[in-house]
Tab-separated table of C-alpha atoms in Angstrom:
chain	number	residue	atom	x	y	z
A	30	MET	CA	0.000	0.000	0.000
A	31	THR	CA	1.231	3.490	-0.888
A	32	HIS	CA	0.588	6.506	1.352
A	33	HIS	CA	1.230	10.114	0.417
A	34	LEU	CA	2.904	12.407	2.940
A	35	ASP	CA	3.567	16.117	2.709
A	36	ILE	CA	6.899	16.254	4.575
A	37	LEU	CA	8.578	13.096	5.860
A	38	ILE	CA	11.324	13.609	8.437
A	39	ILE	CA	13.574	10.614	8.984
A	40	GLY	CA	14.949	10.752	12.524
A	41	ALA	CA	12.853	11.760	15.527
A	42	GLY	CA	15.572	13.225	17.701
A	43	ILE	CA	15.722	16.846	18.788
A	44	SER	CA	16.556	18.054	15.243
A	45	GLY	CA	13.727	16.147	13.609
A	46	GLN	CA	11.136	17.075	16.199
A	47	LEU	CA	11.997	20.769	16.242
A	48	ALA	CA	11.839	20.788	12.440
A	49	ALA	CA	8.389	19.157	12.589
A	50	ARG	CA	7.297	21.933	14.948
A	51	GLU	CA	8.500	24.601	12.521
A	52	PHE	CA	6.634	23.009	9.625
A	53	ARG	CA	3.477	22.704	11.724
A	54	LYS	CA	3.698	26.391	12.625
A	55	ALA	CA	3.826	27.140	8.898
A	56	GLY	CA	0.722	25.043	8.223
A	57	ARG	CA	2.506	22.052	6.684
A	58	GLU	CA	1.998	18.408	7.646
A	59	ALA	CA	5.180	16.747	8.912
A	60	THR	CA	5.514	13.035	9.720
A	61	LEU	CA	8.391	11.698	11.831
A	62	LEU	CA	9.839	8.257	11.121
A	63	ASP	CA	12.490	6.650	13.317
A	64	LYS	CA	14.239	3.284	13.386
A	65	ALA	CA	13.690	3.215	17.175
A	66	GLY	CA	11.561	5.716	19.089
A	67	PRO	CA	11.405	9.494	19.471
A	68	GLY	CA	14.526	10.985	21.072
A	69	THR	CA	16.115	7.683	22.095
A	70	GLU	CA	19.617	8.258	20.719
A	71	SER	CA	22.050	11.143	21.290
A	72	SER	CA	19.276	13.677	21.923
A	73	TRP	CA	18.305	11.785	25.069
A	74	ALA	CA	21.875	11.064	26.154
A	75	GLY	CA	23.289	14.600	26.163
A	76	GLY	CA	23.875	16.923	29.071
A	77	GLY	CA	21.679	19.843	28.050
A	78	ILE	CA	24.109	22.743	28.544
A	79	LEU	CA	22.725	25.499	26.340
A	80	LEU	CA	26.082	26.890	25.319
A	81	PRO	CA	28.828	25.384	23.154
A	82	ILE	CA	31.857	24.478	25.246
A	83	TYR	CA	34.289	27.412	24.948
A	84	PRO	CA	32.357	28.952	22.016
A	85	TRP	CA	35.086	31.541	21.433
A	86	ARG	CA	37.346	28.667	20.352
A	87	GLN	CA	34.868	27.390	17.780
A	88	ALA	CA	33.690	28.428	14.341
A	89	GLU	CA	31.488	31.493	14.002
A	90	ALA	CA	28.849	29.348	12.283
A	91	ILE	CA	28.339	27.470	15.571
A	92	SER	CA	27.975	30.662	17.595
A	93	GLU	CA	25.436	32.102	15.158
A	94	LEU	CA	23.098	29.107	15.527
A	95	ALA	CA	23.689	28.836	19.275
A	96	ILE	CA	22.972	32.476	20.083
A	97	GLN	CA	19.789	32.504	18.032
A	98	SER	CA	18.663	29.294	19.743
A	99	LEU	CA	19.342	30.718	23.214
A	100	LYS	CA	16.892	33.507	22.416
A	101	LEU	CA	14.233	31.000	21.330
A	102	TYR	CA	14.459	28.580	24.265
A	103	PRO	CA	12.552	30.524	26.953
A	104	GLN	CA	9.449	30.826	24.787
A	105	LEU	CA	9.800	27.259	23.505
A	106	SER	CA	10.078	25.855	27.025
A	107	ALA	CA	7.121	27.900	28.297
A	108	GLU	CA	5.020	26.819	25.316
A	109	LEU	CA	5.813	23.132	25.846
A	110	LEU	CA	5.086	23.284	29.564
A	111	ALA	CA	1.808	25.141	29.103
A	112	SER	CA	0.633	22.781	26.363
A	113	THR	CA	1.662	19.443	27.860
A	114	GLY	CA	2.223	19.920	31.595
A	115	ILE	CA	5.641	18.280	31.116
A	116	ASP	CA	8.433	20.575	32.271
A	117	PRO	CA	11.513	20.558	29.973
A	118	GLU	CA	13.376	22.052	32.961
A	119	TRP	CA	14.819	24.961	31.046
A	120	ARG	CA	16.693	26.713	33.830
A	121	GLU	CA	18.930	29.766	33.775
A	122	CYS	CA	21.291	28.515	36.468
A	123	GLY	CA	24.516	30.050	35.107
A	124	MET	CA	27.872	28.494	34.268
A	125	LEU	CA	31.267	28.808	35.926
A	126	ILE	CA	34.255	28.164	33.667
A	127	CYS	CA	37.308	27.428	35.789
A	128	LYS	CA	40.196	27.765	33.325
A	129	ASN	CA	40.364	30.551	30.760
A	130	PRO	CA	43.898	31.143	29.499
A	131	ASP	CA	42.194	32.885	26.560
A	132	PHE	CA	40.166	35.224	28.779
A	133	GLU	CA	40.467	38.125	26.330
A	134	ALA	CA	38.967	36.024	23.535
A	135	ALA	CA	36.156	34.994	25.879
A	136	GLU	CA	35.517	38.622	26.780
A	137	ARG	CA	35.398	39.677	23.128
A	138	TRP	CA	32.995	36.854	22.288
A	139	CYS	CA	30.678	37.712	25.181
A	140	ARG	CA	30.603	41.384	24.264
A	141	HIS	CA	30.025	40.636	20.587
A	142	TYR	CA	27.055	38.355	21.294
A	143	ASP	CA	25.774	40.335	24.275
A	144	VAL	CA	26.302	37.466	26.728
A	145	ALA	CA	26.603	38.618	30.349
A	146	PHE	CA	29.901	37.733	32.036
A	147	GLN	CA	32.011	38.649	35.017
A	148	THR	CA	35.115	37.489	36.822
A	149	ALA	CA	34.141	34.627	39.104
A	150	SER	CA	33.941	35.494	42.803
A	151	ALA	CA	35.645	33.556	45.582
A	152	GLU	CA	32.192	32.579	46.846
A	153	LEU	CA	31.393	30.805	43.575
A	154	THR	CA	34.590	28.782	43.601
A	155	ALA	CA	34.804	28.040	47.335
A	156	ALA	CA	33.363	24.504	47.163
A	157	LEU	CA	35.584	23.440	44.275
A	158	THR	CA	39.020	21.876	44.370
A	159	THR	CA	40.856	22.745	41.181
A	160	ARG	CA	43.529	25.023	39.789
A	161	LEU	CA	41.709	28.174	38.787
A	162	GLU	CA	42.939	30.230	35.856
A	163	GLN	CA	41.074	33.480	35.193
A	164	PRO	CA	37.706	31.889	36.031
A	165	ILE	CA	34.698	33.432	34.315
A	166	TRP	CA	31.058	33.436	35.449
A	167	LEU	CA	28.281	33.438	32.841
A	168	PRO	CA	25.121	34.064	34.887
A	169	GLY	CA	22.636	33.905	32.005
A	170	ILE	CA	23.571	30.477	30.642
A	171	ALA	CA	20.758	27.950	30.906
A	172	GLN	CA	20.268	24.227	30.698
A	173	ALA	CA	17.478	21.883	29.654
A	174	ARG	CA	16.941	18.329	30.870
A	175	ASN	CA	17.223	16.309	27.676
A	176	PRO	CA	14.840	13.406	28.391
A	177	ARG	CA	12.131	15.730	29.692
A	178	LEU	CA	12.553	18.196	26.849
A	179	LEU	CA	12.134	15.359	24.345
A	180	LYS	CA	9.151	13.913	26.212
A	181	SER	CA	7.481	17.304	26.336
A	182	LEU	CA	8.214	18.049	22.682
A	183	SER	CA	6.890	14.645	21.547
A	184	ALA	CA	3.675	15.168	23.527
A	185	TYR	CA	3.292	18.668	22.089
A	186	LEU	CA	3.662	17.433	18.510
A	187	SER	CA	1.233	14.585	19.130
A	188	GLN	CA	-1.325	17.113	20.364
A	189	LEU	CA	-0.933	18.956	17.064
A	190	GLY	CA	-1.639	15.748	15.161
A	191	THR	CA	1.924	14.970	14.113
A	192	GLN	CA	2.272	11.299	13.194
A	193	PHE	CA	5.182	9.313	14.659
A	194	ILE	CA	6.197	6.117	12.867
A	195	SER	CA	8.542	4.264	15.246
A	196	ASP	CA	10.589	1.061	15.027
A	197	THR	CA	10.715	1.415	11.257
A	198	GLU	CA	13.703	1.475	8.931
A	199	ILE	CA	13.891	2.722	5.366
A	200	GLU	CA	14.514	-0.099	2.906
A	201	GLU	CA	14.649	1.815	-0.386
A	202	ILE	CA	14.499	5.377	-1.700
A	203	ASP	CA	13.494	5.944	-5.320
A	204	VAL	CA	14.724	9.003	-7.223
A	205	VAL	CA	13.067	10.035	-10.493
A	206	ASN	CA	14.043	13.161	-12.426
A	207	ARG	CA	16.174	14.366	-9.504
A	208	ARG	CA	13.302	14.141	-7.029
A	209	ILE	CA	12.479	11.673	-4.280
A	210	ALA	CA	9.662	9.661	-5.823
A	211	GLY	CA	9.091	7.132	-3.077
A	212	VAL	CA	10.307	5.753	0.225
A	213	LYS	CA	9.819	2.065	0.981
A	214	THR	CA	9.539	0.545	4.476
A	215	ARG	CA	8.248	-2.767	5.769
A	216	HIS	CA	4.991	-0.953	6.543
A	217	GLY	CA	4.496	0.126	2.961
A	218	ARG	CA	5.584	2.770	0.499
A	219	PHE	CA	5.357	6.533	0.963
A	220	THR	CA	5.373	9.243	-1.646
A	221	VAL	CA	6.435	12.646	-0.354
A	222	ASN	CA	6.527	16.290	-1.313
A	223	GLU	CA	9.689	16.833	0.741
A	224	LEU	CA	12.060	14.449	2.526
A	225	VAL	CA	14.227	15.591	5.451
A	226	VAL	CA	17.055	13.432	6.800
A	227	SER	CA	17.924	14.099	10.461
A	228	THR	CA	19.556	10.815	11.354
A	229	GLY	CA	22.388	12.138	13.519
A	230	ALA	CA	25.510	10.006	13.686
A	231	TRP	CA	24.031	7.586	11.138
A	232	THR	CA	23.474	10.191	8.400
A	233	ARG	CA	26.529	9.445	6.281
A	234	GLU	CA	25.852	5.692	6.260
A	235	PHE	CA	22.154	6.272	5.648
A	236	LEU	CA	22.747	8.378	2.543
A	237	ASN	CA	25.545	6.188	1.195
A	238	ASN	CA	23.520	2.993	1.602
A	239	LEU	CA	20.195	4.238	0.270
A	240	LEU	CA	21.340	6.804	-2.297
A	241	PRO	CA	24.645	5.402	-3.589
A	242	ASP	CA	24.153	6.987	-7.020
A	243	TRP	CA	23.781	10.457	-5.496
A	244	PRO	CA	26.950	10.990	-3.439
A	245	VAL	CA	27.275	14.050	-1.244
A	246	ASP	CA	30.188	15.408	0.790
A	247	ILE	CA	28.826	14.855	4.299
A	248	ASN	CA	31.537	13.702	6.675
A	249	ILE	CA	29.522	12.797	9.779
A	250	ARG	CA	30.945	10.119	12.065
A	251	PRO	CA	29.862	8.741	15.451
A	252	VAL	CA	31.688	10.039	18.514
A	253	ARG	CA	30.893	8.209	21.742
A	254	GLY	CA	30.285	10.172	24.909
A	255	GLN	CA	29.873	8.552	28.326
A	256	MET	CA	28.278	10.218	31.350
A	257	LEU	CA	27.529	9.574	35.009
A	258	LEU	CA	24.686	10.729	37.233
A	259	PHE	CA	25.168	11.267	40.988
A	260	ASP	CA	22.094	10.887	43.161
A	261	ALA	CA	22.878	14.052	45.122
A	262	LYS	CA	20.594	16.174	47.264
A	263	PRO	CA	19.053	19.470	46.117
A	264	ASP	CA	21.359	22.499	46.404
A	265	THR	CA	24.525	20.381	46.522
A	266	LEU	CA	25.525	22.440	43.491
A	267	GLN	CA	23.488	25.345	42.155
A	268	TYR	CA	25.202	26.138	38.853
A	269	MET	CA	26.997	24.375	36.022
A	270	VAL	CA	30.770	24.040	36.183
A	271	LEU	CA	33.135	23.543	33.259
A	272	ASP	CA	36.685	22.556	34.185
A	273	GLY	CA	38.929	21.691	31.263
A	274	ASP	CA	36.843	19.587	28.881
A	275	GLN	CA	34.563	18.080	31.526
A	276	TYR	CA	31.624	19.458	33.446
A	277	LEU	CA	29.063	19.130	36.218
A	278	ILE	CA	25.386	19.889	35.596
A	279	PRO	CA	23.015	20.121	38.593
A	280	ARG	CA	19.412	19.184	37.874
A	281	ARG	CA	16.489	20.782	39.648
A	282	ASP	CA	15.939	17.691	41.831
A	283	GLY	CA	19.559	17.736	43.018
A	284	LYS	CA	20.989	15.017	40.786
A	285	ILE	CA	24.309	15.981	39.239
A	286	LEU	CA	25.326	14.887	35.770
A	287	VAL	CA	29.022	14.436	34.985
A	288	GLY	CA	30.300	14.523	31.412
A	289	SER	CA	31.790	13.511	29.261
A	290	THR	CA	34.193	11.406	27.277
A	291	VAL	CA	34.969	11.963	23.597
A	292	GLU	CA	35.770	8.601	22.009
A	293	GLN	CA	36.228	7.263	18.517
A	294	ALA	CA	34.508	3.903	18.946
A	295	GLY	CA	32.376	3.590	15.822
A	296	PHE	CA	28.745	2.776	16.516
A	297	ASP	CA	29.531	1.029	19.805
A	298	LYS	CA	27.467	2.474	22.681
A	299	THR	CA	28.967	0.167	25.314
A	300	THR	CA	29.937	1.838	28.583
A	301	THR	CA	33.399	1.123	29.977
A	302	GLU	CA	34.801	0.857	33.474
A	303	GLN	CA	37.733	3.043	32.451
A	304	ALA	CA	35.414	5.916	31.534
A	305	ARG	CA	33.393	5.424	34.716
A	306	GLU	CA	36.518	5.704	36.848
A	307	GLN	CA	37.752	8.730	34.902
A	308	LEU	CA	34.468	10.616	35.254
A	309	TYR	CA	34.044	9.636	38.901
A	310	ARG	CA	37.562	10.809	39.731
A	311	PHE	CA	37.048	14.116	37.937
A	312	ALA	CA	33.737	14.796	39.673
A	313	THR	CA	34.773	13.885	43.203
A	314	GLN	CA	38.069	15.746	42.971
A	315	LEU	CA	36.408	18.877	41.621
A	316	LEU	CA	33.488	18.768	44.080
A	317	PRO	CA	34.617	16.586	47.024
A	318	THR	CA	31.171	16.535	48.630
A	319	LEU	CA	30.058	14.214	45.820
A	320	GLN	CA	31.976	11.402	47.492
A	321	GLN	CA	29.063	10.931	49.886
A	322	PHE	CA	26.522	10.313	47.093
A	323	PRO	CA	26.069	7.178	44.956
A	324	VAL	CA	26.298	7.020	41.183
A	325	SER	CA	22.824	6.070	39.981
A	326	HIS	CA	23.384	5.866	36.216
A	327	HIS	CA	26.184	5.431	33.687
A	328	TRP	CA	25.357	5.616	29.978
A	329	ALA	CA	26.757	6.364	26.541
A	330	GLY	CA	25.473	8.102	23.436
A	331	LEU	CA	26.764	8.656	19.916
A	332	ARG	CA	27.253	12.264	18.873
A	333	PRO	CA	27.132	13.149	15.161
A	334	GLY	CA	30.672	14.421	14.737
A	335	SER	CA	31.293	16.733	11.780
A	336	PRO	CA	34.202	18.871	10.538
A	337	GLN	CA	34.670	21.689	13.092
A	338	GLY	CA	31.304	20.691	14.624
A	339	ILE	CA	29.403	22.703	11.990
A	340	PRO	CA	26.127	20.990	11.055
A	341	PHE	CA	24.931	20.324	7.532
A	342	ILE	CA	21.633	22.143	6.958
A	343	GLY	CA	20.137	22.506	3.527
A	344	ARG	CA	19.085	20.900	0.279
A	345	HIS	CA	20.910	17.978	-1.265
A	346	PRO	CA	22.982	19.420	-4.127
A	347	ASP	CA	21.512	17.036	-6.722
A	348	ILE	CA	18.052	16.035	-5.458
A	349	GLU	CA	15.475	18.806	-5.466
A	350	ASN	CA	13.202	17.710	-2.607
A	351	LEU	CA	15.755	16.129	-0.253
A	352	TYR	CA	17.063	18.131	2.708
A	353	ILE	CA	19.524	17.324	5.497
A	354	ASN	CA	19.737	18.645	9.059
A	355	ALA	CA	22.475	16.720	10.855
A	356	GLY	CA	26.038	16.811	12.190
A	357	HIS	CA	25.618	19.026	15.272
A	358	PHE	CA	28.293	17.078	17.226
A	359	ARG	CA	27.998	18.094	20.919
A	360	ASN	CA	25.505	20.891	20.310
A	361	GLY	CA	22.284	19.303	19.092
A	362	LEU	CA	20.199	20.939	21.799
A	363	VAL	CA	22.238	24.131	21.803
A	364	MET	CA	21.746	24.778	18.085
A	365	GLY	CA	18.457	22.890	17.711
A	366	PRO	CA	15.783	25.630	17.519
A	367	ALA	CA	17.757	27.866	15.151
A	368	SER	CA	18.808	24.897	12.990
A	369	ALA	CA	15.182	23.813	12.661
A	370	LYS	CA	14.096	27.313	11.694
A	371	LEU	CA	16.868	27.635	9.115
A	372	LEU	CA	15.914	24.270	7.628
A	373	ALA	CA	12.229	25.215	7.477
A	374	ASP	CA	13.065	28.575	5.898
A	375	LEU	CA	15.024	26.807	3.156
A	376	VAL	CA	12.378	24.145	2.516
A	377	LEU	CA	9.559	26.692	2.485
A	378	GLN	CA	11.635	29.194	0.485
A	379	ARG	CA	11.311	31.907	3.107
A	380	PRO	CA	13.931	34.573	3.881
A	381	THR	CA	16.493	33.229	6.355
A	382	ASP	CA	17.624	34.908	9.573
A	383	LEU	CA	21.142	33.536	9.100
A	384	ASP	CA	23.414	33.152	6.115
A	385	PRO	CA	22.845	29.491	5.111
A	386	SER	CA	26.090	29.102	3.163
A	387	PRO	CA	28.304	27.823	6.053
A	388	TYR	CA	25.916	24.883	6.506
A	389	SER	CA	25.218	24.028	2.857
A	390	LEU	CA	25.949	20.643	1.304
A	391	LYS	CA	28.293	20.039	-1.595
A	392	PRO	CA	28.544	17.204	-4.120
A	393	ALA	CA	31.094	14.535	-3.283
A	394	THR	CA	34.441	15.164	-4.938
A	395	ALA	CA	35.965	12.416	-7.044
A	396	SER	CA	38.723	10.518	-5.252
């Protein structure tokens, strides 16, 4: 049986769901299809810091998406909570960054993007045991609790009538006259007006396997990240702390998330004792009071690593109705709302708020 869909989004993580929301706001019907369930891969597994780690050390294209997203999150969170009763736990708790040898670059970045900052006070650092180097306090930086944000967003979309097709893989994609003509699954065949691929770390393999005759330069590879969760009491830590490349994130209920590793392990999501020990040692040395609390969870997720961490957002260079929104590396939540809006603007041929060229896709070059 063949079904016709307006917009089919493959991948129901944060990128796919936020894109579906944008299309719904524009009056278009978006359907989400996922090989597992909504938000069960890297979107669920992340930490939820709504700021790229040391953004002044990263490409401008990342900052542009992140800053626009930070402006969208308060309204998005309030809308989700009011509509569903599920709190995404967007919380402006602030972030302390312990080591800033490039303090001047940080200061320039904050001033350029109008991000509040100040030299960290002794009171903020008193509970920590680490070598401080020009510590900086960013009081306006927020977080969201990934699993609850995804649960709230899924419920919101369902209320709007968005269809979720879970536990379903794509078997074939037909291209006729440079357009997606059909998508085949074990549940039947779909024809579509537009097809969006938001398959995270699996995007490169997905496109290569299903569209081998239409190669595209999209170097996205899985990067494993492992995290721990301490079952701490409320107010053990009141703000996020970044020390080197690792961090502590206090949730509203007191639990403290510790992240994260950056590992080249292919598509292996196995947790390791080595990573557990490394993260535990970091956390308890930085905040010694954590030694009195148990570790309640240890998990791993696969980030969609891309060159410089810049996502691919835009139309396939050779297929007219195929679009990609993937490759956000560690910043899927951080850049999510602005990425979804940019994608929707391109699909719907609306003026864009950001220059889309840094995120555009290019044909694969001959080897």
